[in-house]
Amino acid sequence: MQRITITVDDELMAELDRMIEAGGYPNRSEAIRDLTRLGLRDAAAAAGEIRDCVGVLSYVYDHEARDLARRLTTSHHHHHDISVASLHVHLDADQCLEISVLKGRSDELREFADTIVSQRAVSYGELKIVPQPRHTHAHTHAAHGEADGHDEA
Ligand code: NI
């Protein structure tokens, strides 16, 4: 552990204290440690540096669009190493929602998601990348108190 001193303006501190209160953090240090971890994680994800990630890709497409359903399936088969499971929902007569769970390096997941989402007749697409905690989240959850409001959302 290292002790650091930081300077924060009143407005930001007030906001932080409200967040600490709402989140049930035991103290400011714990809250700032959590926020720092989140920030580091986001920065690493943005840089494509995270090796072991879980991604959730959701997209809506028109299954009547020529050849699209077959091409999407082919894409998943070509990437069977990262595409681990999919949930298919028939939204209405034409539209399908697919939610796929991906696993792998964050830049690979992003690249795969782009090939899916960029298809014409895919009307909506979003990828959420969740770094696997054991690699980027060094603390153990057992060390946390019950009331610290910590969750991995
Ligand atoms: Ni369908």
CSV table of N, CA and C and ligand atoms in Angstrom, one decimal:
chain,number,residue,atom,x,y,z
A,1,MET,N,0.8,-1.2,0.0
A,1,MET,CA,0.0,0.0,0.0
A,1,MET,C,0.9,1.2,0.0
A,2,GLN,N,0.5,2.2,-0.8
A,2,GLN,CA,1.2,3.5,-0.8
A,2,GLN,C,0.1,4.5,-0.4
A,3,ARG,N,0.6,5.5,0.3
A,3,ARG,CA,-0.2,6.6,0.7
A,3,ARG,C,0.0,7.8,-0.2
A,4,ILE,N,-1.0,8.3,-0.9
A,4,ILE,CA,-0.8,9.4,-1.8
A,4,ILE,C,-1.7,10.6,-1.3
A,5,THR,N,-1.3,11.8,-1.7
A,5,THR,CA,-2.1,12.9,-1.4
A,5,THR,C,-2.6,13.5,-2.7
A,6,ILE,N,-3.9,13.7,-2.9
A,6,ILE,CA,-4.4,14.4,-4.1
A,6,ILE,C,-5.2,15.6,-3.8
A,7,THR,N,-5.2,16.5,-4.7
A,7,THR,CA,-6.0,17.8,-4.6
A,7,THR,C,-7.2,17.7,-5.5
A,8,VAL,N,-8.3,17.9,-4.9
A,8,VAL,CA,-9.6,17.8,-5.6
A,8,VAL,C,-10.4,19.1,-5.3
A,9,ASP,N,-11.0,19.7,-6.4
A,9,ASP,CA,-11.8,20.9,-6.1
A,9,ASP,C,-13.1,20.5,-5.4
A,10,ASP,N,-13.7,21.5,-4.7
A,10,ASP,CA,-14.8,21.3,-3.8
A,10,ASP,C,-16.0,20.6,-4.5
A,11,GLU,N,-16.3,21.1,-5.8
A,11,GLU,CA,-17.4,20.5,-6.5
A,11,GLU,C,-17.3,19.1,-6.8
A,12,LEU,N,-16.1,18.7,-7.2
A,12,LEU,CA,-15.8,17.3,-7.6
A,12,LEU,C,-15.9,16.4,-6.3
A,13,MET,N,-15.3,17.0,-5.2
A,13,MET,CA,-15.3,16.2,-3.9
A,13,MET,C,-16.8,16.0,-3.4
A,14,ALA,N,-17.6,17.1,-3.6
A,14,ALA,CA,-19.0,16.9,-3.2
A,14,ALA,C,-19.7,15.8,-4.0
A,15,GLU,N,-19.4,15.8,-5.3
A,15,GLU,CA,-20.0,14.8,-6.1
A,15,GLU,C,-19.5,13.4,-5.7
A,16,LEU,N,-18.2,13.3,-5.4
A,16,LEU,CA,-17.6,12.1,-5.0
A,16,LEU,C,-18.2,11.6,-3.7
A,17,ASP,N,-18.4,12.5,-2.8
A,17,ASP,CA,-19.0,12.1,-1.5
A,17,ASP,C,-20.4,11.6,-1.7
A,18,ARG,N,-21.1,12.2,-2.6
A,18,ARG,CA,-22.5,11.7,-2.8
A,18,ARG,C,-22.5,10.3,-3.4
A,19,MET,N,-21.5,10.1,-4.3
A,19,MET,CA,-21.4,8.7,-4.8
A,19,MET,C,-21.0,7.7,-3.8
A,20,ILE,N,-20.1,8.1,-2.9
A,20,ILE,CA,-19.6,7.3,-1.8
A,20,ILE,C,-20.7,6.9,-0.9
A,21,GLU,N,-21.5,7.9,-0.6
A,21,GLU,CA,-22.7,7.7,0.3
A,21,GLU,C,-23.7,6.7,-0.4
A,22,ALA,N,-24.0,7.0,-1.7
A,22,ALA,CA,-25.0,6.2,-2.4
A,22,ALA,C,-24.5,4.8,-2.6
A,23,GLY,N,-23.2,4.6,-2.8
A,23,GLY,CA,-22.6,3.3,-3.1
A,23,GLY,C,-22.3,2.6,-1.8
A,24,GLY,N,-22.5,3.2,-0.6
A,24,GLY,CA,-22.2,2.5,0.6
A,24,GLY,C,-20.7,2.2,0.8
A,25,TYR,N,-19.9,2.9,0.2
A,25,TYR,CA,-18.4,2.7,0.5
A,25,TYR,C,-18.0,3.0,1.9
A,26,PRO,N,-17.2,2.2,2.5
A,26,PRO,CA,-16.8,2.4,3.9
A,26,PRO,C,-15.9,3.7,4.0
A,27,ASN,N,-15.3,4.1,3.0
A,27,ASN,CA,-14.5,5.3,3.1
A,27,ASN,C,-14.1,5.8,1.7
A,28,ARG,N,-13.5,7.0,1.6
A,28,ARG,CA,-13.1,7.6,0.4
A,28,ARG,C,-12.1,6.8,-0.4
A,29,SER,N,-11.1,6.3,0.4
A,29,SER,CA,-10.0,5.5,-0.3
A,29,SER,C,-10.6,4.3,-1.1
A,30,GLU,N,-11.5,3.6,-0.5
A,30,GLU,CA,-12.1,2.4,-1.2
A,30,GLU,C,-12.8,2.9,-2.4
A,31,ALA,N,-13.5,4.0,-2.3
A,31,ALA,CA,-14.2,4.5,-3.5
A,31,ALA,C,-13.3,4.9,-4.6
A,32,ILE,N,-12.2,5.6,-4.2
A,32,ILE,CA,-11.3,6.0,-5.2
A,32,ILE,C,-10.5,4.9,-5.8
A,33,ARG,N,-10.2,3.9,-5.0
A,33,ARG,CA,-9.5,2.7,-5.5
A,33,ARG,C,-10.4,2.0,-6.6
A,34,ASP,N,-11.7,1.9,-6.3
A,34,ASP,CA,-12.6,1.3,-7.3
A,34,ASP,C,-12.7,2.1,-8.6
A,35,LEU,N,-12.9,3.4,-8.4
A,35,LEU,CA,-13.0,4.2,-9.6
A,35,LEU,C,-11.7,4.2,-10.4
A,36,THR,N,-10.6,4.1,-9.7
A,36,THR,CA,-9.3,4.0,-10.5
A,36,THR,C,-9.2,2.7,-11.3
A,37,ARG,N,-9.6,1.6,-10.6
A,37,ARG,CA,-9.6,0.3,-11.3
A,37,ARG,C,-10.5,0.4,-12.6
A,38,LEU,N,-11.7,1.0,-12.4
A,38,LEU,CA,-12.6,1.1,-13.5
A,38,LEU,C,-12.0,1.9,-14.7
A,39,GLY,N,-11.4,3.0,-14.3
A,39,GLY,CA,-10.7,3.9,-15.3
A,39,GLY,C,-9.6,3.1,-16.0
A,40,LEU,N,-8.8,2.4,-15.3
A,40,LEU,CA,-7.7,1.6,-15.9
A,40,LEU,C,-8.2,0.6,-16.8
A,41,ARG,N,-9.3,-0.1,-16.4
A,41,ARG,CA,-9.9,-1.1,-17.2
A,41,ARG,C,-10.4,-0.5,-18.5
A,42,ASP,N,-11.1,0.6,-18.4
A,42,ASP,CA,-11.7,1.3,-19.6
A,42,ASP,C,-10.5,1.7,-20.6
A,43,ALA,N,-9.5,2.2,-20.0
A,43,ALA,CA,-8.4,2.7,-20.8
A,43,ALA,C,-7.7,1.5,-21.5
A,44,ALA,N,-7.5,0.4,-20.8
A,44,ALA,CA,-6.9,-0.8,-21.4
A,44,ALA,C,-7.9,-1.4,-22.5
A,45,ALA,N,-9.2,-1.4,-22.2
A,45,ALA,CA,-10.1,-1.9,-23.2
A,45,ALA,C,-10.1,-1.0,-24.5
A,46,ALA,N,-10.0,0.3,-24.3
A,46,ALA,CA,-10.0,1.2,-25.4
A,46,ALA,C,-8.7,1.0,-26.3
A,47,ALA,N,-7.7,0.7,-25.6
A,47,ALA,CA,-6.4,0.5,-26.3
A,47,ALA,C,-6.3,-0.9,-26.9
A,48,GLY,N,-7.3,-1.8,-26.7
A,48,GLY,CA,-7.3,-3.1,-27.3
A,48,GLY,C,-6.3,-4.0,-26.6
A,49,GLU,N,-6.0,-3.8,-25.4
A,49,GLU,CA,-4.9,-4.5,-24.7
A,49,GLU,C,-5.4,-5.7,-23.9
A,50,ILE,N,-6.7,-5.8,-23.8
A,50,ILE,CA,-7.1,-6.9,-22.8
A,50,ILE,C,-7.2,-8.2,-23.5
A,51,ARG,N,-6.4,-9.2,-23.0
A,51,ARG,CA,-6.3,-10.5,-23.6
A,51,ARG,C,-7.5,-11.4,-23.4
A,52,ASP,N,-8.0,-11.4,-22.2
A,52,ASP,CA,-9.1,-12.4,-21.9
A,52,ASP,C,-10.3,-11.6,-21.6
A,53,CYS,N,-11.2,-11.5,-22.5
A,53,CYS,CA,-12.4,-10.7,-22.3
A,53,CYS,C,-13.7,-11.6,-22.6
A,54,VAL,N,-14.7,-11.2,-22.0
A,54,VAL,CA,-16.0,-11.7,-22.4
A,54,VAL,C,-16.8,-10.5,-23.0
A,55,GLY,N,-17.3,-10.8,-24.2
A,55,GLY,CA,-18.1,-9.7,-24.9
A,55,GLY,C,-19.5,-10.2,-25.0
A,56,VAL,N,-20.4,-9.2,-25.0
A,56,VAL,CA,-21.8,-9.5,-25.3
A,56,VAL,C,-22.2,-8.6,-26.5
A,57,LEU,N,-22.5,-9.3,-27.6
A,57,LEU,CA,-22.8,-8.6,-28.8
A,57,LEU,C,-24.3,-8.8,-29.0
A,58,SER,N,-25.0,-7.7,-29.2
A,58,SER,CA,-26.4,-7.8,-29.5
A,58,SER,C,-26.7,-7.1,-30.8
A,59,TYR,N,-27.5,-7.7,-31.6
A,59,TYR,CA,-27.9,-7.0,-32.9
A,59,TYR,C,-29.2,-7.5,-33.3
A,60,VAL,N,-29.8,-6.6,-34.1
A,60,VAL,CA,-31.1,-6.9,-34.7
A,60,VAL,C,-31.0,-6.9,-36.2
A,61,TYR,N,-31.6,-7.9,-36.8
A,61,TYR,CA,-31.5,-8.0,-38.3
A,61,TYR,C,-32.7,-8.5,-38.9
A,62,ASP,N,-32.8,-8.2,-40.2
A,62,ASP,CA,-34.0,-8.6,-41.0
A,62,ASP,C,-33.7,-10.0,-41.6
A,63,HIS,N,-34.3,-11.1,-41.1
A,63,HIS,CA,-33.9,-12.4,-41.5
A,63,HIS,C,-34.3,-12.7,-43.0
A,64,GLU,N,-35.2,-11.8,-43.5
A,64,GLU,CA,-35.6,-12.0,-44.9
A,64,GLU,C,-34.6,-11.4,-45.9
A,65,ALA,N,-33.7,-10.5,-45.3
A,65,ALA,CA,-32.7,-9.9,-46.2
A,65,ALA,C,-31.9,-11.0,-46.9
A,66,ARG,N,-31.7,-10.8,-48.2
A,66,ARG,CA,-31.1,-11.8,-49.0
A,66,ARG,C,-29.8,-12.3,-48.4
A,67,ASP,N,-29.8,-13.6,-48.1
A,67,ASP,CA,-28.5,-14.3,-47.7
A,67,ASP,C,-28.0,-13.9,-46.3
A,68,LEU,N,-28.6,-12.9,-45.7
A,68,LEU,CA,-28.0,-12.3,-44.5
A,68,LEU,C,-27.9,-13.4,-43.4
A,69,ALA,N,-29.0,-14.1,-43.1
A,69,ALA,CA,-29.0,-15.0,-42.0
A,69,ALA,C,-27.9,-16.1,-42.2
A,70,ARG,N,-27.7,-16.5,-43.4
A,70,ARG,CA,-26.7,-17.5,-43.7
A,70,ARG,C,-25.3,-16.9,-43.5
A,71,ARG,N,-25.1,-15.7,-44.0
A,71,ARG,CA,-23.8,-15.1,-43.9
A,71,ARG,C,-23.4,-14.8,-42.4
A,72,LEU,N,-24.4,-14.4,-41.6
A,72,LEU,CA,-24.2,-14.2,-40.2
A,72,LEU,C,-23.8,-15.5,-39.5
A,73,THR,N,-24.5,-16.6,-39.8
A,73,THR,CA,-24.2,-17.9,-39.3
A,73,THR,C,-22.8,-18.3,-39.7
A,74,THR,N,-22.4,-18.1,-40.9
A,74,THR,CA,-21.1,-18.4,-41.4
A,74,THR,C,-20.0,-17.7,-40.7
A,75,SER,N,-20.3,-16.4,-40.4
A,75,SER,CA,-19.3,-15.6,-39.6
A,75,SER,C,-19.1,-16.2,-38.3
A,76,HIS,N,-20.2,-16.6,-37.6
A,76,HIS,CA,-20.0,-17.2,-36.3
A,76,HIS,C,-19.2,-18.5,-36.4
A,77,HIS,N,-19.5,-19.3,-37.4
A,77,HIS,CA,-18.7,-20.5,-37.5
A,77,HIS,C,-17.2,-20.3,-37.8
A,78,HIS,N,-17.0,-19.3,-38.6
A,78,HIS,CA,-15.6,-18.9,-38.9
A,78,HIS,C,-14.8,-18.4,-37.6
A,79,HIS,N,-15.6,-17.9,-36.7
A,79,HIS,CA,-15.0,-17.4,-35.5
A,79,HIS,C,-15.5,-18.2,-34.3
A,80,HIS,N,-15.6,-19.6,-34.5
A,80,HIS,CA,-16.1,-20.4,-33.4
A,80,HIS,C,-15.2,-20.4,-32.2
A,81,ASP,N,-14.0,-20.0,-32.3
A,81,ASP,CA,-13.1,-19.9,-31.2
A,81,ASP,C,-13.5,-18.7,-30.3
A,82,ILE,N,-14.1,-17.7,-30.8
A,82,ILE,CA,-14.5,-16.6,-29.9
A,82,ILE,C,-16.0,-16.5,-29.7
A,83,SER,N,-16.8,-17.1,-30.7
A,83,SER,CA,-18.3,-17.0,-30.5
A,83,SER,C,-18.7,-18.2,-29.8
A,84,VAL,N,-19.0,-18.1,-28.5
A,84,VAL,CA,-19.2,-19.3,-27.7
A,84,VAL,C,-20.7,-19.6,-27.5
A,85,ALA,N,-21.6,-18.7,-27.6
A,85,ALA,CA,-23.0,-19.0,-27.4
A,85,ALA,C,-23.9,-17.9,-28.0
A,86,SER,N,-25.1,-18.2,-28.5
A,86,SER,CA,-26.0,-17.2,-29.0
A,86,SER,C,-27.4,-17.5,-28.6
A,87,LEU,N,-28.1,-16.4,-28.3
A,87,LEU,CA,-29.5,-16.5,-28.0
A,87,LEU,C,-30.3,-15.8,-29.2
A,88,HIS,N,-31.2,-16.5,-29.7
A,88,HIS,CA,-31.9,-15.9,-30.9
A,88,HIS,C,-33.4,-15.7,-30.5
A,89,VAL,N,-33.9,-14.5,-30.7
A,89,VAL,CA,-35.2,-14.1,-30.4
A,89,VAL,C,-35.9,-13.6,-31.7
A,90,HIS,N,-37.0,-14.2,-32.1
A,90,HIS,CA,-37.8,-13.8,-33.3
A,90,HIS,C,-38.7,-12.6,-32.8
A,91,LEU,N,-38.2,-11.4,-33.1
A,91,LEU,CA,-38.9,-10.2,-32.5
A,91,LEU,C,-40.3,-10.0,-33.1
A,92,ASP,N,-40.4,-10.2,-34.4
A,92,ASP,CA,-41.7,-10.1,-35.1
A,92,ASP,C,-41.6,-10.8,-36.4
A,93,ALA,N,-42.4,-10.6,-37.4
A,93,ALA,CA,-42.4,-11.4,-38.6
A,93,ALA,C,-41.1,-11.3,-39.3
A,94,ASP,N,-40.4,-10.1,-39.2
A,94,ASP,CA,-39.2,-10.0,-40.0
A,94,ASP,C,-37.9,-9.9,-39.2
A,95,GLN,N,-38.0,-9.3,-38.0
A,95,GLN,CA,-36.8,-8.9,-37.3
A,95,GLN,C,-36.4,-10.0,-36.3
A,96,CYS,N,-35.1,-10.2,-36.2
A,96,CYS,CA,-34.5,-11.1,-35.2
A,96,CYS,C,-33.6,-10.3,-34.4
A,97,LEU,N,-33.6,-10.7,-33.1
A,97,LEU,CA,-32.6,-10.2,-32.1
A,97,LEU,C,-31.7,-11.3,-31.8
A,98,GLU,N,-30.4,-11.1,-31.9
A,98,GLU,CA,-29.4,-12.1,-31.5
A,98,GLU,C,-28.5,-11.5,-30.5
A,99,ILE,N,-28.3,-12.3,-29.4
A,99,ILE,CA,-27.4,-11.9,-28.4
A,99,ILE,C,-26.3,-13.0,-28.3
A,100,SER,N,-25.1,-12.6,-28.6
A,100,SER,CA,-24.0,-13.6,-28.7
A,100,SER,C,-23.0,-13.3,-27.6
A,101,VAL,N,-22.5,-14.3,-26.9
A,101,VAL,CA,-21.5,-14.2,-25.9
A,101,VAL,C,-20.1,-14.6,-26.6
A,102,LEU,N,-19.2,-13.7,-26.6
A,102,LEU,CA,-17.9,-13.8,-27.2
A,102,LEU,C,-16.8,-14.0,-26.1
A,103,LYS,N,-15.8,-14.6,-26.5
A,103,LYS,CA,-14.6,-14.7,-25.5
A,103,LYS,C,-13.3,-14.6,-26.3
A,104,GLY,N,-12.4,-13.8,-25.8
A,104,GLY,CA,-11.2,-13.7,-26.5
A,104,GLY,C,-10.5,-12.3,-26.2
A,105,ARG,N,-9.6,-11.9,-27.1
A,105,ARG,CA,-8.9,-10.7,-27.0
A,105,ARG,C,-9.9,-9.5,-27.4
A,106,SER,N,-9.8,-8.4,-26.7
A,106,SER,CA,-10.8,-7.4,-26.9
A,106,SER,C,-10.8,-6.8,-28.3
A,107,ASP,N,-9.6,-6.7,-28.9
A,107,ASP,CA,-9.6,-6.2,-30.3
A,107,ASP,C,-10.2,-7.2,-31.3
A,108,GLU,N,-10.0,-8.5,-31.0
A,108,GLU,CA,-10.6,-9.6,-31.9
A,108,GLU,C,-12.1,-9.5,-31.8
A,109,LEU,N,-12.6,-9.3,-30.5
A,109,LEU,CA,-14.0,-9.3,-30.3
A,109,LEU,C,-14.6,-8.1,-31.1
A,110,ARG,N,-13.9,-7.0,-31.0
A,110,ARG,CA,-14.4,-5.8,-31.6
A,110,ARG,C,-14.4,-5.9,-33.1
A,111,GLU,N,-13.3,-6.6,-33.7
A,111,GLU,CA,-13.3,-6.8,-35.1
A,111,GLU,C,-14.4,-7.7,-35.6
A,112,PHE,N,-14.6,-8.8,-34.8
A,112,PHE,CA,-15.7,-9.7,-35.2
A,112,PHE,C,-17.1,-8.9,-35.1
A,113,ALA,N,-17.3,-8.2,-34.1
A,113,ALA,CA,-18.5,-7.5,-33.9
A,113,ALA,C,-18.7,-6.5,-35.1
A,114,ASP,N,-17.7,-5.8,-35.5
A,114,ASP,CA,-17.8,-4.9,-36.6
A,114,ASP,C,-18.2,-5.6,-37.9
A,115,THR,N,-17.7,-6.8,-38.2
A,115,THR,CA,-18.1,-7.5,-39.4
A,115,THR,C,-19.6,-7.9,-39.4
A,116,ILE,N,-20.1,-8.1,-38.2
A,116,ILE,CA,-21.5,-8.4,-38.1
A,116,ILE,C,-22.4,-7.2,-38.2
A,117,VAL,N,-22.0,-6.2,-37.4
A,117,VAL,CA,-22.8,-5.0,-37.3
A,117,VAL,C,-22.8,-4.1,-38.6
A,118,SER,N,-21.7,-4.3,-39.4
A,118,SER,CA,-21.6,-3.4,-40.6
A,118,SER,C,-22.4,-4.0,-41.7
A,119,GLN,N,-23.0,-5.2,-41.6
A,119,GLN,CA,-23.8,-5.8,-42.7
A,119,GLN,C,-25.0,-4.9,-42.9
A,120,ARG,N,-25.4,-4.8,-44.2
A,120,ARG,CA,-26.6,-4.1,-44.4
A,120,ARG,C,-27.7,-5.0,-43.9
A,121,ALA,N,-28.8,-4.4,-43.5
A,121,ALA,CA,-30.0,-5.1,-42.9
A,121,ALA,C,-29.7,-5.6,-41.5
A,122,VAL,N,-28.5,-5.2,-40.9
A,122,VAL,CA,-28.4,-5.3,-39.4
A,122,VAL,C,-28.7,-3.9,-39.0
A,123,SER,N,-29.8,-3.8,-38.3
A,123,SER,CA,-30.3,-2.4,-38.0
A,123,SER,C,-29.8,-1.9,-36.7
A,124,TYR,N,-29.3,-2.7,-35.9
A,124,TYR,CA,-28.8,-2.2,-34.6
A,124,TYR,C,-27.7,-3.1,-34.1
A,125,GLY,N,-26.7,-2.6,-33.5
A,125,GLY,CA,-25.7,-3.5,-33.0
A,125,GLY,C,-24.9,-2.9,-31.9
A,126,GLU,N,-24.6,-3.6,-30.9
A,126,GLU,CA,-23.8,-3.1,-29.8
A,126,GLU,C,-23.0,-4.2,-29.2
A,127,LEU,N,-21.7,-3.8,-28.9
A,127,LEU,CA,-20.8,-4.8,-28.2
A,127,LEU,C,-20.4,-4.2,-26.9
A,128,LYS,N,-20.6,-5.0,-25.8
A,128,LYS,CA,-20.1,-4.7,-24.5
A,128,LYS,C,-19.0,-5.6,-24.2
A,129,ILE,N,-17.9,-5.0,-23.8
A,129,ILE,CA,-16.7,-5.9,-23.4
A,129,ILE,C,-16.5,-5.8,-21.9
A,130,VAL,N,-16.4,-7.0,-21.4
A,130,VAL,CA,-16.2,-7.1,-19.9
A,130,VAL,C,-14.8,-7.8,-19.7
A,131,PRO,N,-13.8,-7.1,-19.2
A,131,PRO,CA,-12.6,-7.8,-18.9
A,131,PRO,C,-12.8,-8.9,-17.9
A,132,GLN,N,-12.1,-10.0,-18.0
A,132,GLN,CA,-12.3,-11.0,-17.0
A,132,GLN,C,-11.5,-10.6,-15.7
A,133,PRO,N,-12.3,-10.5,-14.6
A,133,PRO,CA,-11.8,-9.9,-13.4
A,133,PRO,C,-10.4,-10.4,-12.9
A,134,ARG,N,-10.1,-11.7,-13.1
A,134,ARG,CA,-8.9,-12.2,-12.5
A,134,ARG,C,-7.6,-11.5,-13.1
A,135,HIS,N,-7.8,-10.9,-14.3
A,135,HIS,CA,-6.6,-10.4,-14.9
A,135,HIS,C,-6.4,-8.9,-14.6
A,136,THR,N,-7.5,-8.2,-14.4
A,136,THR,CA,-7.4,-6.7,-14.3
A,136,THR,C,-7.8,-6.2,-12.9
A,137,HIS,N,-8.4,-7.1,-12.1
A,137,HIS,CA,-9.0,-6.7,-10.9
A,137,HIS,C,-8.3,-7.4,-9.8
A,138,ALA,N,-7.2,-6.8,-9.3
A,138,ALA,CA,-6.2,-7.5,-8.5
A,138,ALA,C,-6.7,-7.9,-7.1
A,139,HIS,N,-7.7,-7.1,-6.6
A,139,HIS,CA,-8.1,-7.4,-5.2
A,139,HIS,C,-9.0,-8.6,-5.1
A,140,THR,N,-9.2,-9.1,-3.9
A,140,THR,CA,-10.1,-10.2,-3.8
A,140,THR,C,-11.4,-9.7,-3.2
A,141,HIS,N,-12.5,-10.3,-3.7
A,141,HIS,CA,-13.8,-9.8,-3.2
A,141,HIS,C,-14.0,-10.2,-1.7
A,142,ALA,N,-13.3,-11.3,-1.3
A,142,ALA,CA,-13.5,-11.7,0.1
A,142,ALA,C,-13.0,-10.6,1.0
A,143,ALA,N,-12.1,-9.8,0.6
A,143,ALA,CA,-11.5,-8.7,1.4
A,143,ALA,C,-12.5,-7.6,1.6
A,144,HIS,N,-13.6,-7.5,0.8
A,144,HIS,CA,-14.5,-6.4,0.9
A,144,HIS,C,-15.5,-6.7,2.0
A,145,GLY,N,-15.9,-5.6,2.6
A,145,GLY,CA,-17.0,-5.7,3.6
A,145,GLY,C,-18.3,-6.0,2.9
A,146,GLU,N,-19.3,-6.4,3.5
A,146,GLU,CA,-20.6,-6.7,2.9
A,146,GLU,C,-21.3,-5.4,2.4
A,147,ALA,N,-21.0,-4.3,3.1
A,147,ALA,CA,-21.8,-3.2,2.9
A,147,ALA,C,-21.2,-2.2,2.0
A,148,ASP,N,-20.2,-2.6,1.2
A,148,ASP,CA,-19.4,-1.6,0.4
A,148,ASP,C,-20.0,-1.3,-0.9
A,149,GLY,N,-21.2,-2.0,-1.2
A,149,GLY,CA,-21.9,-1.6,-2.4
A,149,GLY,C,-21.1,-2.0,-3.7
A,150,HIS,N,-20.2,-2.9,-3.5
A,150,HIS,CA,-19.4,-3.2,-4.7
A,150,HIS,C,-20.1,-4.2,-5.6
A,151,ASP,N,-20.2,-3.8,-6.8
A,151,ASP,CA,-20.7,-4.9,-7.8
A,151,ASP,C,-20.0,-4.6,-9.1
A,152,GLU,N,-20.1,-5.7,-9.9
A,152,GLU,CA,-19.3,-5.7,-11.1
A,152,GLU,C,-20.0,-5.2,-12.4
A,153,ALA,N,-21.1,-4.6,-12.2
A,153,ALA,CA,-22.0,-4.2,-13.3
A,153,ALA,C,-21.2,-3.4,-14.3
B,1,NI,NI,-35.6,-15.1,-35.9
